[in-house]
Amino acid sequence: MTTLTSAARPRRLTGRLVVPKAGAIVLALILPIALVALWQASGTNGALFGGALPTPDRAWNAWVTWAFGPKGMGLNPYSGTWAESVVFSAIRVAKGFALAIVIGVPLGIAIGWWKLFAMVVDPTIQWLRPVPITAWLPISIAIFGISDFGSVFLITIGAFYPIVINTTHGTRDVEKNWIRAALMMGSSPFTVLRRVVLPAALPSIFTGLRIGLGIAWTAVIVSEMVAVKSGLGYVLWDAYYVGRMDIVIADMVSIGLLGYLSDFLIVRVEHWVLRWRRLQSFNA
Amino acid sequence: MGTVSMTGVSKVFGGPQGVRALDNVDVHLAEGEFMALLGPSGCGKSTLLNMVAGFEGLTEGAISFDGKSVVKPGPDRGVVFQEAALLPWLNVWQNVIFGPQVQGVPRSDYEPRAKEILRVVGLEAFHDALPAQLSGGMRQRVGIARALVMQPRALLMDEPFGALDAQTRLSMQQLLLDVWQTFKTTVLFVTHDIDEAILLADRVCIMTARPGRITRDIPITLPRPRSIDHLLTPDFVQFKAEIMAEMRGAH
């Protein structure tokens, strides 16, 4: 790590601030630590709002038991069960998200590429899109019952729209001369799609994936609250009913961290796949 | 092989009442001939090239390549684009072998040829570089290499050096002269640079705008092999004077 003296603080010619990585982490932590400290300090007898909201230390203790406590005989659902709840939710997100990619990316490319196909399919997608995933819940339960796939179905629907829309956009935006060059070099239309259009659309596709993943986490929590009996969403709602607000808080933080972690993973993959693009960009 | 013939070619953009970009153009390129299309921007010279490449359709007339009507792009006509138009996610080598690869040419066939061409254009050391890591001149060398590796019967070059600085442009012109001397393919070269047209071409066709038309067809009889030193010879200046007079008269 380089030590910085104020005289030799590196600034780019453009005048933008350059901060070393460790410094960036410190900067990022200031606000959350301050908020938690304020929250802790505002509580009396470990609670705020007349007992409705527990202080962070109580939520932390609840989480420790939830995560590492003895499982007992299943008498306390909030002891030693955190990991399995996380796994249930994460697997549902992974399945639903994967399904959304498998359907959304090819469909988006097809819509972006073939005008006729777009004219037939795109309006329907645009009409269905404003229907929020919550509105799909009754249908999902009616068809799939209280089952895992009901949840996966909702996640897929939620993640599908941003993926398909961004893929379409990326496909339509491909530079004309790249396609011409590929045709000139003897590519078949399918080769053009696979070797030019798909890679050229990847930056947009990744944008869609990131938005879609965020919606996937929303969808898993909503669906678990109603349509299945396991996972973080189920625990969240259940804990609320039995008045365990400390677990509710611990659950919310867990969801936030998982969402953050999965987004981080996507960004890492994107970073690696789109190396070529970083070299061209201003912020490289 | 490599003959191009355009007869009565017209192009109207935007329906029957639209803009007449090209009007009744007749040009024929013989095998191995280097022809420059010289004209101001907007005269339709790039449109003409795009039609020979098969990128655009024509409104009237006919274009044929080696006696066959042009219907679509293909590796027999290697196109060099203005800004190279390399695929930015592929490195130099992958860009150069893209053509033979997608055509299913066996690796043992194209690999030695691609290596040799990369050497000729002076990019051996940049085998693994991505286009974004190259200068404009180097990118255009890749653009030329990628066209040559397909062993096209004609090269169609659309202001390939237009975006380069003067010095790089000179070295690229020299490179093209050397390359052409080796490969002797038919070349259709679009430019708005008078010096470039005279230096490179066997024939300069001068175009005017609105509607795009060929007004003069001037054979350039400078001896070959040529080099950028020819830019200073009296013969060269003579051609330049003639062309400038023609272009001024047309306005």
Short mmCIF file of C-alpha atoms in Angstrom, two decimals, chain A residues 175-188 191 195-197 199-200 275-277 279-280, chain B residues 50 55-56 73-75 77 79 81 85-90 98-99 101-103 130 132-133 146 150:
data_model
loop_
_atom_site.label_atom_id
_atom_site.label_comp_id
_atom_site.label_asym_id
_atom_site.label_seq_id
_atom_site.Cartn_x
_atom_site.Cartn_y
_atom_site.Cartn_z
CA GLU A 175 -22.32 -1.26 -34.71
CA LYS A 176 -23.33 -1.70 -38.33
CA ASN A 177 -19.78 -2.07 -39.59
CA TRP A 178 -19.00 -4.94 -37.23
CA ILE A 179 -21.85 -6.88 -38.78
CA ARG A 180 -20.83 -5.84 -42.28
CA ALA A 181 -17.25 -6.90 -41.58
CA ALA A 182 -18.39 -10.31 -40.35
CA LEU A 183 -20.60 -10.81 -43.41
CA MET A 184 -17.78 -9.71 -45.69
CA MET A 185 -15.57 -12.36 -44.06
CA GLY A 186 -18.07 -15.06 -44.96
CA SER A 187 -20.09 -15.45 -41.75
CA SER A 188 -23.48 -17.11 -41.90
CA THR A 191 -22.35 -16.94 -36.93
CA ARG A 195 -19.74 -14.19 -32.77
CA VAL A 196 -20.67 -10.54 -33.27
CA VAL A 197 -24.11 -9.65 -31.95
CA PRO A 199 -20.50 -10.35 -27.61
CA ALA A 200 -21.34 -6.83 -28.74
CA ARG A 275 -11.96 -6.82 -20.30
CA TRP A 276 -11.91 -5.50 -23.85
CA ARG A 277 -14.40 -2.83 -22.94
CA LEU A 279 -9.60 -0.73 -22.15
CA GLN A 280 -11.80 1.56 -24.21
CA ASN B 50 -20.84 -0.37 -50.40
CA PHE B 55 -23.82 -4.04 -48.28
CA GLU B 56 -26.34 -1.89 -50.11
CA PRO B 73 -21.08 -9.48 -49.23
CA GLY B 74 -18.50 -12.23 -49.43
CA PRO B 75 -14.84 -13.06 -48.81
CA ARG B 77 -14.25 -8.93 -51.95
CA VAL B 79 -13.44 -4.65 -47.44
CA PHE B 81 -13.39 0.08 -43.44
CA ALA B 85 -14.16 -1.83 -37.69
CA LEU B 86 -12.24 -4.55 -35.86
CA LEU B 87 -14.13 -6.66 -33.37
CA PRO B 88 -12.96 -5.06 -30.11
CA TRP B 89 -13.27 -8.21 -27.95
CA LEU B 90 -10.91 -10.18 -30.21
CA PHE B 98 -11.83 -14.53 -38.16
CA GLY B 99 -12.55 -14.86 -41.89
CA GLN B 101 -12.21 -19.50 -39.26
CA VAL B 102 -15.88 -18.78 -39.93
CA GLN B 103 -15.50 -20.11 -43.45
CA LEU B 130 -6.67 -5.93 -28.22
CA ALA B 132 -8.13 -0.69 -27.93
CA GLN B 133 -4.43 -1.09 -27.15
CA ARG B 146 -7.78 -9.37 -42.03
CA MET B 150 -8.93 -14.29 -47.12
#
